[in-house]
Amino acid sequence: MTTLHLGVLLAIAWAVLTMTFLHLKAKSYGIRKLYSKPAGDPAKGVVYAFTLGMAPWAKESVMMNLPSYGAGLAFHAGVLTALGLLPVAAFRLELPSFVLFSVRLFTLAGVVGGFVLLMKRLVNPQLRGLSCPDDFVSNILGSTFALLAFAWTLSPVAEVPWMAEAMLLLIYAPLGKIRHCLFFFTTRYHLGAFFGRRGTFPPGGRFHA
Amino acid sequence: MPELDELETRLVGLTETDIQRGLEVFRSKLKAAEASYLNSCVHCGLCADSCHYHRMDSTLENIPAHKLELISSVFKRNFTAMGRIAPGLVGAKPFNREMAKAWVDAVFGRCSLCGRCSVNCTIGIALPRIFRAARAALGTMGLVPTDLQATVDNSLKHGNNMAVTKDDWVETVQWIEEELQTETGDPGAKIPLDKQGAKVLFTVNPREPKFFPLSLLASAKVFWAAREDWTLASDNGWDLTNYGLFNCNDEQAGAITQNLVDAMERLGCQTLVIGECGHGYGAARWEGPEWLRKSYPFEVKSILELMDEYLRAGRIRLDSSKNPIPVTLHDPCNLVRHGGICEAQRRVLRQAVDSFIEMTPNREHNFCCGGGGGQLAMARYKQRRIRSGGMKAKQIRESGAKIVVAPCHNCIDQLMELNKEYKLNVQIKTVAEMVADALVLDA
Ligand code: SF4
Ligand code: SF4
């Protein structure tokens, strides 16, 4: 393990610790005590929110924006693959060729997805209006991270910039919107519990008739 | 527009103390769920077209995430480290007069709290929970639109939101009772008032005695056919509405709910039955116990559930051929998406009418009619309300139905306006009206 790898490890520790702090901070707002009689099971609502409730066909917003949804999926797949590649680089592991091929495919898809989303954010006036600098910084950090991971699979020369980029990404993650990698789960949990308790989730209907 | 001036005047007169108080109230409404929601939006914009406001008028201001951002930017600035250290980077903004004005416009003027964006949000943010916290904060700063607040004040002062006097109410009930006797041919048919120990305390929207007595007559006919042991309250406790759900003043909302609880206790009833009203059901069934911070010692049901039970138990029989005209169903947001009552009304309607056509989309994906969230009580936003209702008008037209059934008197008001504005040429009825028309009466 090189000094660079150690730096990445420290950045991971920072990300984990600050995310834990953010989680505890949000939790410290307290849990609402509920007095109304439940009509459904919050647990079932949570399960639905994390499974079928995330399916494209369960959301009109996704069906109306399939290219963006696809780009988002690709972007996230690319960034997660690049993250998964970090220990491979640190411990100099050999990847079987089909895994290496998949890694290249996902990271490249991540770059393309990130680029598409960035362009959309720049070009679409409404999306631009919704955005703050953090949106651009987060996208660029994620896309570059996936791009350098892809480059590393082709040449070890990319390792230094990739590790440096990994540190930047991990240090920045809890500070900006990348924190949604934590809050996505808590938010979906709360949404599922809310609608589950009220008997709306799991639903009987679809947005298409 | 005098209302506009009044609100503007209050905005101009805001002091630093008002703003601080608003922030404090806002903070007090946040629990772990809301703190999570306020940290979650990724500005993907996919929620835009889930909102009927944006669907009918695609401006940035109508995107749910933009409305949310106005609030989360203040949250970040005041309650997060990054918002204090690098506000420009994360879009954190101070809460000041300009921001308060933007909040009013967003949460009162461009949102019916319908929650359609929640089920469509990529992350799963229940946006109305945040909008409600913002409304509460604005309320404490005196920034609730006057006519909405007046509706709440009516309930607090008169026990019903239309200031119907006890004499008028009792007289109307007696008159409807006579109609019931004529219609059923049963001189013993009653609309009981203050019947001690009745099983069911039935509650109605004051629009029924005021403008839609046939709705109350229809419900009474169904109870009569089912031989229900029921009553109405002659005084406080007959009005199911609660606009405290919309001004988001929990104390006032709780006081209005207390009328129902007191009536249940006074009359010794077992089940509180909420007539056809979306927000009334949401307020009494779901929010009421939270406002009062106690569980009810009785059950709360919608009349839709009750009619469904009657049919299942064979307590009433229906002849659907009595309703031959094609019918579609509107799903009130507070009853369906936020209320969890999705199927009872469908089971009932399928037996009550010959041709039942689902609107698309429906159930938890339904579009708000545009009249929810207190919009009907806020005259200053009327144009936006009618315009945003265009989505519902489109759904109705595409269904091809000639009767729209809406189990909510607020929705019915909005649908009647949409009917006129968008030349839909449909009849608008309640579920009970369809059931009453289809009843098979024993000889
Ligand atoms: S709650 Fe309804 S009206 Fe409000 S922003 Fe969301 S979709 Fe629009
Ligand atoms: S869909 Fe959800 S995460 Fe995306 S912009 Fe809308 S509110 Fe934010």
CSV table of C-alpha atoms in Angstrom, one decimal, chain B residues 112-430:
chain,number,residue,atom,x,y,z
B,112,SER,CA,-52.2,21.9,-3.0
B,113,LEU,CA,-50.3,19.5,-0.7
B,114,CYS,CA,-51.4,16.7,-2.9
B,115,GLY,CA,-48.3,14.6,-2.5
B,116,ARG,CA,-48.1,13.4,-6.1
B,117,CYS,CA,-44.5,14.6,-6.2
B,118,SER,CA,-43.7,12.3,-3.2
B,119,VAL,CA,-44.6,9.1,-5.0
B,120,ASN,CA,-42.7,10.3,-8.0
B,121,CYS,CA,-39.6,11.7,-6.4
B,122,THR,CA,-36.4,9.8,-7.4
B,123,ILE,CA,-35.3,9.8,-3.8
B,124,GLY,CA,-38.7,9.5,-2.1
B,125,ILE,CA,-39.0,12.9,-0.4
B,126,ALA,CA,-42.5,13.5,1.1
B,127,LEU,CA,-42.5,17.1,0.0
B,128,PRO,CA,-45.8,18.1,1.5
B,129,ARG,CA,-44.4,17.4,5.0
B,130,ILE,CA,-41.9,20.1,4.4
B,131,PHE,CA,-44.4,22.5,2.8
B,132,ARG,CA,-46.6,22.0,5.9
B,133,ALA,CA,-43.7,23.0,8.2
B,134,ALA,CA,-43.2,26.1,6.0
B,135,ARG,CA,-47.0,27.0,6.1
B,136,ALA,CA,-46.8,26.7,9.9
B,137,ALA,CA,-43.9,29.0,10.1
B,138,LEU,CA,-45.6,31.5,7.8
B,139,GLY,CA,-48.7,31.3,10.0
B,140,THR,CA,-46.8,32.3,13.0
B,141,MET,CA,-45.6,35.3,11.1
B,142,GLY,CA,-49.2,36.2,10.2
B,143,LEU,CA,-48.8,35.3,6.6
B,144,VAL,CA,-51.6,32.9,6.0
B,145,PRO,CA,-53.9,34.3,3.3
B,146,THR,CA,-56.8,36.0,5.1
B,147,ASP,CA,-59.6,34.0,3.5
B,148,LEU,CA,-58.0,30.7,4.4
B,149,GLN,CA,-57.5,31.9,8.0
B,150,ALA,CA,-61.1,33.2,8.1
B,151,THR,CA,-62.4,29.7,7.3
B,152,VAL,CA,-60.4,28.3,10.3
B,153,ASP,CA,-61.6,31.2,12.5
B,154,ASN,CA,-65.2,30.4,11.5
B,155,SER,CA,-64.8,26.8,12.7
B,156,LEU,CA,-63.2,28.0,15.9
B,157,LYS,CA,-65.9,30.5,16.6
B,158,HIS,CA,-69.1,28.8,15.2
B,159,GLY,CA,-68.2,25.1,15.3
B,160,ASN,CA,-68.4,24.9,11.5
B,161,ASN,CA,-66.5,26.6,8.7
B,162,MET,CA,-69.5,28.3,7.1
B,163,ALA,CA,-70.9,29.9,10.3
B,164,VAL,CA,-74.1,28.0,9.9
B,165,THR,CA,-76.3,28.7,13.0
B,166,LYS,CA,-77.6,25.8,15.1
B,167,ASP,CA,-81.2,26.8,14.2
B,168,ASP,CA,-80.4,26.8,10.5
B,169,TRP,CA,-78.7,23.4,10.7
B,170,VAL,CA,-81.5,21.8,12.7
B,171,GLU,CA,-84.1,23.2,10.4
B,172,THR,CA,-82.3,21.9,7.3
B,173,VAL,CA,-81.9,18.5,8.8
B,174,GLN,CA,-85.6,18.4,9.6
B,175,TRP,CA,-86.5,19.4,6.1
B,176,ILE,CA,-84.2,16.8,4.7
B,177,GLU,CA,-85.9,14.2,7.0
B,178,GLU,CA,-89.2,15.1,5.4
B,179,GLU,CA,-87.7,14.6,2.0
B,180,LEU,CA,-86.3,11.2,3.2
B,181,GLN,CA,-89.8,10.2,4.3
B,182,THR,CA,-91.3,11.2,0.9
B,183,GLU,CA,-88.5,9.4,-1.0
B,184,THR,CA,-88.6,6.2,0.9
B,185,GLY,CA,-92.4,6.2,1.5
B,186,ASP,CA,-91.6,5.5,5.1
B,187,PRO,CA,-93.1,8.0,7.5
B,188,GLY,CA,-90.9,6.6,10.2
B,189,ALA,CA,-87.7,7.3,8.4
B,190,LYS,CA,-85.6,9.5,10.6
B,191,ILE,CA,-82.5,11.7,10.6
B,192,PRO,CA,-81.7,11.4,14.3
B,193,LEU,CA,-80.2,14.4,16.0
B,194,ASP,CA,-78.3,13.9,19.2
B,195,LYS,CA,-79.4,10.3,19.6
B,196,GLN,CA,-77.7,9.2,22.8
B,197,GLY,CA,-75.7,6.0,22.5
B,198,ALA,CA,-76.2,5.7,18.7
B,199,LYS,CA,-73.6,3.4,17.1
B,200,VAL,CA,-72.5,5.9,14.5
B,201,LEU,CA,-72.0,9.7,14.7
B,202,PHE,CA,-72.1,10.9,11.1
B,203,THR,CA,-70.4,14.1,10.1
B,204,VAL,CA,-70.9,16.2,7.0
B,205,ASN,CA,-69.3,19.1,5.1
B,206,PRO,CA,-71.3,22.3,5.8
B,207,ARG,CA,-71.6,22.7,2.0
B,208,GLU,CA,-74.1,19.9,2.2
B,209,PRO,CA,-76.8,21.7,4.3
B,210,LYS,CA,-75.9,25.0,2.6
B,211,PHE,CA,-75.7,24.0,-1.1
B,212,PHE,CA,-76.0,20.3,-1.6
B,213,PRO,CA,-78.8,18.9,0.6
B,214,LEU,CA,-79.3,16.1,-1.8
B,215,SER,CA,-75.9,14.7,-0.7
B,216,LEU,CA,-77.0,14.5,2.9
B,217,LEU,CA,-80.3,13.1,1.8
B,218,ALA,CA,-78.5,10.4,-0.1
B,219,SER,CA,-76.4,9.4,2.9
B,220,ALA,CA,-79.4,9.4,5.1
B,221,LYS,CA,-81.2,7.1,2.6
B,222,VAL,CA,-78.3,4.7,2.6
B,223,PHE,CA,-78.3,4.6,6.5
B,224,TRP,CA,-82.1,4.1,6.4
B,225,ALA,CA,-81.8,1.2,4.0
B,226,ALA,CA,-79.0,-0.4,6.0
B,227,ARG,CA,-81.0,0.1,9.2
B,228,GLU,CA,-78.0,1.9,10.7
B,229,ASP,CA,-78.1,3.1,14.3
B,230,TRP,CA,-76.8,6.6,13.6
B,231,THR,CA,-77.1,10.2,14.6
B,232,LEU,CA,-76.0,13.7,13.7
B,233,ALA,CA,-74.9,16.2,16.4
B,234,SER,CA,-77.2,19.2,16.6
B,235,ASP,CA,-74.4,21.5,17.8
B,236,ASN,CA,-70.6,21.5,17.6
B,237,GLY,CA,-69.4,18.2,16.2
B,238,TRP,CA,-71.4,17.8,13.0
B,239,ASP,CA,-68.9,19.6,10.7
B,240,LEU,CA,-66.2,17.3,9.4
B,241,THR,CA,-64.0,20.0,7.8
B,242,ASN,CA,-60.9,21.2,9.3
B,243,TYR,CA,-59.0,23.9,7.5
B,244,GLY,CA,-56.4,23.7,10.2
B,245,LEU,CA,-55.0,21.0,8.0
B,246,PHE,CA,-54.2,23.8,5.5
B,247,ASN,CA,-53.1,26.8,7.6
B,248,CYS,CA,-51.0,24.2,9.4
B,249,ASN,CA,-51.6,25.7,12.9
B,250,ASP,CA,-51.7,22.5,14.9
B,251,GLU,CA,-53.2,24.2,17.9
B,252,GLN,CA,-56.2,25.5,15.9
B,253,ALA,CA,-56.5,22.3,14.0
B,254,GLY,CA,-56.6,20.4,17.3
B,255,ALA,CA,-59.3,22.6,18.7
B,256,ILE,CA,-61.4,21.9,15.7
B,257,THR,CA,-60.8,18.2,16.0
B,258,GLN,CA,-61.8,18.4,19.6
B,259,ASN,CA,-65.3,19.3,18.5
B,260,LEU,CA,-65.7,15.9,17.0
B,261,VAL,CA,-64.1,14.2,20.0
B,262,ASP,CA,-66.4,16.0,22.4
B,263,ALA,CA,-69.5,15.1,20.3
B,264,MET,CA,-68.5,11.5,20.4
B,265,GLU,CA,-68.1,11.6,24.1
B,266,ARG,CA,-71.3,13.7,24.6
B,267,LEU,CA,-73.4,11.3,22.6
B,268,GLY,CA,-71.6,8.1,23.6
B,269,CYS,CA,-71.2,6.9,20.0
B,270,GLN,CA,-68.8,4.1,18.9
B,271,THR,CA,-67.8,5.1,15.5
B,272,LEU,CA,-67.1,8.5,14.0
B,273,VAL,CA,-68.1,8.4,10.4
B,274,ILE,CA,-66.7,11.0,8.1
B,275,GLY,CA,-68.9,11.9,5.2
B,276,GLU,CA,-67.5,12.3,1.7
B,277,CYS,CA,-64.6,14.7,2.1
B,278,GLY,CA,-61.0,14.1,1.5
B,279,HIS,CA,-59.4,16.6,3.8
B,280,GLY,CA,-62.0,16.1,6.5
B,281,TYR,CA,-61.1,12.4,6.5
B,282,GLY,CA,-57.4,13.1,6.6
B,283,ALA,CA,-57.8,15.6,9.4
B,284,ALA,CA,-60.1,13.5,11.6
B,285,ARG,CA,-58.6,10.1,10.9
B,286,TRP,CA,-54.9,10.8,10.5
B,287,GLU,CA,-53.9,14.1,11.8
B,288,GLY,CA,-56.4,14.7,14.6
B,289,PRO,CA,-54.8,12.3,17.1
B,290,GLU,CA,-51.4,13.8,16.3
B,291,TRP,CA,-52.7,17.3,16.9
B,292,LEU,CA,-54.4,16.3,20.2
B,293,ARG,CA,-51.5,14.1,21.1
B,294,LYS,CA,-53.7,11.2,22.1
B,295,SER,CA,-55.3,8.2,20.6
B,296,TYR,CA,-59.1,8.2,20.1
B,297,PRO,CA,-61.1,5.9,22.3
B,298,PHE,CA,-63.3,5.3,19.3
B,299,GLU,CA,-63.0,4.2,15.7
B,300,VAL,CA,-63.0,6.6,12.7
B,301,LYS,CA,-64.3,5.5,9.3
B,302,SER,CA,-65.1,7.0,6.0
B,303,ILE,CA,-68.7,6.6,4.8
B,304,LEU,CA,-67.1,4.8,1.8
B,305,GLU,CA,-65.9,2.1,4.1
B,306,LEU,CA,-69.2,1.8,5.7
B,307,MET,CA,-71.1,1.5,2.4
B,308,ASP,CA,-68.6,-1.1,1.4
B,309,GLU,CA,-69.3,-3.0,4.6
B,310,TYR,CA,-73.1,-2.8,4.1
B,311,LEU,CA,-72.8,-4.3,0.6
B,312,ARG,CA,-70.5,-7.1,1.8
B,313,ALA,CA,-72.8,-7.9,4.7
B,314,GLY,CA,-75.9,-7.7,2.4
B,315,ARG,CA,-77.3,-4.9,4.5
B,316,ILE,CA,-78.1,-3.0,1.3
B,317,ARG,CA,-78.7,-4.2,-2.2
B,318,LEU,CA,-78.1,-2.3,-5.4
B,319,ASP,CA,-79.4,-2.5,-8.9
B,320,SER,CA,-76.7,-1.0,-11.1
B,321,SER,CA,-79.1,-0.7,-14.1
B,322,LYS,CA,-80.6,2.3,-12.3
B,323,ASN,CA,-77.4,4.1,-13.0
B,324,PRO,CA,-76.9,3.4,-16.7
B,325,ILE,CA,-74.7,6.4,-17.6
B,326,PRO,CA,-70.9,5.8,-17.8
B,327,VAL,CA,-69.3,6.9,-14.6
B,328,THR,CA,-65.7,7.8,-13.7
B,329,LEU,CA,-64.2,8.3,-10.3
B,330,HIS,CA,-62.0,11.1,-9.0
B,331,ASP,CA,-59.6,10.1,-6.2
B,332,PRO,CA,-59.3,12.9,-3.6
B,333,CYS,CA,-55.6,13.2,-2.5
B,334,ASN,CA,-56.3,13.2,1.2
B,335,LEU,CA,-58.6,10.3,1.0
B,336,VAL,CA,-56.6,8.1,-1.3
B,337,ARG,CA,-52.9,8.9,-1.6
B,338,HIS,CA,-52.7,10.3,1.9
B,339,GLY,CA,-55.7,8.5,3.4
B,340,GLY,CA,-55.2,5.0,2.2
B,341,ILE,CA,-58.8,4.5,1.1
B,342,CYS,CA,-58.3,3.2,-2.5
B,343,GLU,CA,-60.6,0.3,-3.1
B,344,ALA,CA,-63.7,0.6,-1.0
B,345,GLN,CA,-65.2,3.3,-3.3
B,346,ARG,CA,-64.4,1.2,-6.3
B,347,ARG,CA,-66.1,-1.9,-4.9
B,348,VAL,CA,-69.1,0.2,-4.1
B,349,LEU,CA,-69.3,1.9,-7.5
B,350,ARG,CA,-68.9,-1.3,-9.4
B,351,GLN,CA,-72.1,-2.5,-7.8
B,352,ALA,CA,-73.9,0.8,-8.1
B,353,VAL,CA,-73.4,1.7,-11.7
B,354,ASP,CA,-73.6,-0.1,-15.0
B,355,SER,CA,-70.4,1.3,-16.6
B,356,PHE,CA,-67.5,2.3,-14.4
B,357,ILE,CA,-64.5,3.7,-16.2
B,358,GLU,CA,-61.2,4.3,-14.3
B,359,MET,CA,-59.6,7.7,-14.9
B,360,THR,CA,-55.9,7.5,-15.9
B,361,PRO,CA,-53.9,7.8,-13.8
B,362,ASN,CA,-55.7,6.8,-10.6
B,363,ARG,CA,-55.5,5.8,-7.0
B,364,GLU,CA,-52.2,6.9,-5.4
B,365,HIS,CA,-51.1,8.3,-8.8
B,366,ASN,CA,-54.2,10.4,-9.2
B,367,PHE,CA,-53.9,14.0,-10.2
B,368,CYS,CA,-55.2,16.6,-7.7
B,369,CYS,CA,-58.3,18.4,-8.9
B,370,GLY,CA,-56.5,21.6,-8.1
B,371,GLY,CA,-58.8,22.5,-5.2
B,372,GLY,CA,-56.9,20.8,-2.4
B,373,GLY,CA,-54.6,22.2,0.2
B,374,GLY,CA,-57.0,25.1,1.0
B,375,GLN,CA,-56.8,26.4,-2.6
B,376,LEU,CA,-60.6,26.8,-2.8
B,377,ALA,CA,-60.4,29.2,0.2
B,378,MET,CA,-57.7,31.4,-1.3
B,379,ALA,CA,-59.3,33.7,-3.8
B,380,ARG,CA,-56.0,35.3,-4.7
B,381,TYR,CA,-54.8,32.1,-6.4
B,382,LYS,CA,-58.0,31.3,-8.2
B,383,GLN,CA,-56.5,31.6,-11.7
B,384,ARG,CA,-53.7,29.2,-10.9
B,385,ARG,CA,-56.2,26.9,-9.3
B,386,ILE,CA,-58.4,26.7,-12.4
B,387,ARG,CA,-55.4,26.4,-14.7
B,388,SER,CA,-53.8,23.6,-12.7
B,389,GLY,CA,-57.1,21.8,-12.7
B,390,GLY,CA,-56.7,21.4,-16.4
B,391,MET,CA,-55.0,18.1,-15.8
B,392,LYS,CA,-58.1,16.8,-14.1
B,393,ALA,CA,-60.3,18.2,-16.8
B,394,LYS,CA,-58.1,16.3,-19.4
B,395,GLN,CA,-58.4,13.1,-17.4
B,396,ILE,CA,-62.2,13.4,-17.2
B,397,ARG,CA,-62.5,14.2,-20.9
B,398,GLU,CA,-60.3,11.2,-21.9
B,399,SER,CA,-62.4,8.9,-19.7
B,400,GLY,CA,-65.4,9.5,-21.9
B,401,ALA,CA,-67.6,9.3,-18.8
B,402,LYS,CA,-70.6,11.5,-18.4
B,403,ILE,CA,-70.8,11.4,-14.6
B,404,VAL,CA,-67.8,12.2,-12.4
B,405,VAL,CA,-68.1,10.7,-8.9
B,406,ALA,CA,-66.0,12.6,-6.4
B,407,PRO,CA,-66.2,11.5,-2.7
B,408,CYS,CA,-65.3,15.0,-1.5
B,409,HIS,CA,-67.3,18.2,-1.4
B,410,ASN,CA,-64.2,20.4,-1.8
B,411,CYS,CA,-63.3,18.5,-4.9
B,412,ILE,CA,-66.9,18.7,-6.1
B,413,ASP,CA,-66.7,22.5,-5.9
B,414,GLN,CA,-63.5,22.6,-7.9
B,415,LEU,CA,-64.9,20.0,-10.4
B,416,MET,CA,-68.0,22.1,-10.9
B,417,GLU,CA,-65.8,25.1,-11.8
B,418,LEU,CA,-63.7,22.9,-14.1
B,419,ASN,CA,-66.8,21.6,-15.7
B,420,LYS,CA,-67.8,25.1,-16.7
B,421,GLU,CA,-64.3,26.4,-17.6
B,422,TYR,CA,-63.3,23.4,-19.7
B,423,LYS,CA,-66.8,22.7,-21.0
B,424,LEU,CA,-66.7,19.1,-19.9
B,425,ASN,CA,-70.5,18.7,-19.9
B,426,VAL,CA,-70.5,16.1,-17.1
B,427,GLN,CA,-72.6,15.6,-14.0
B,428,ILE,CA,-70.7,15.6,-10.7
B,429,LYS,CA,-72.0,13.4,-7.9
B,430,THR,CA,-70.9,11.7,-4.6
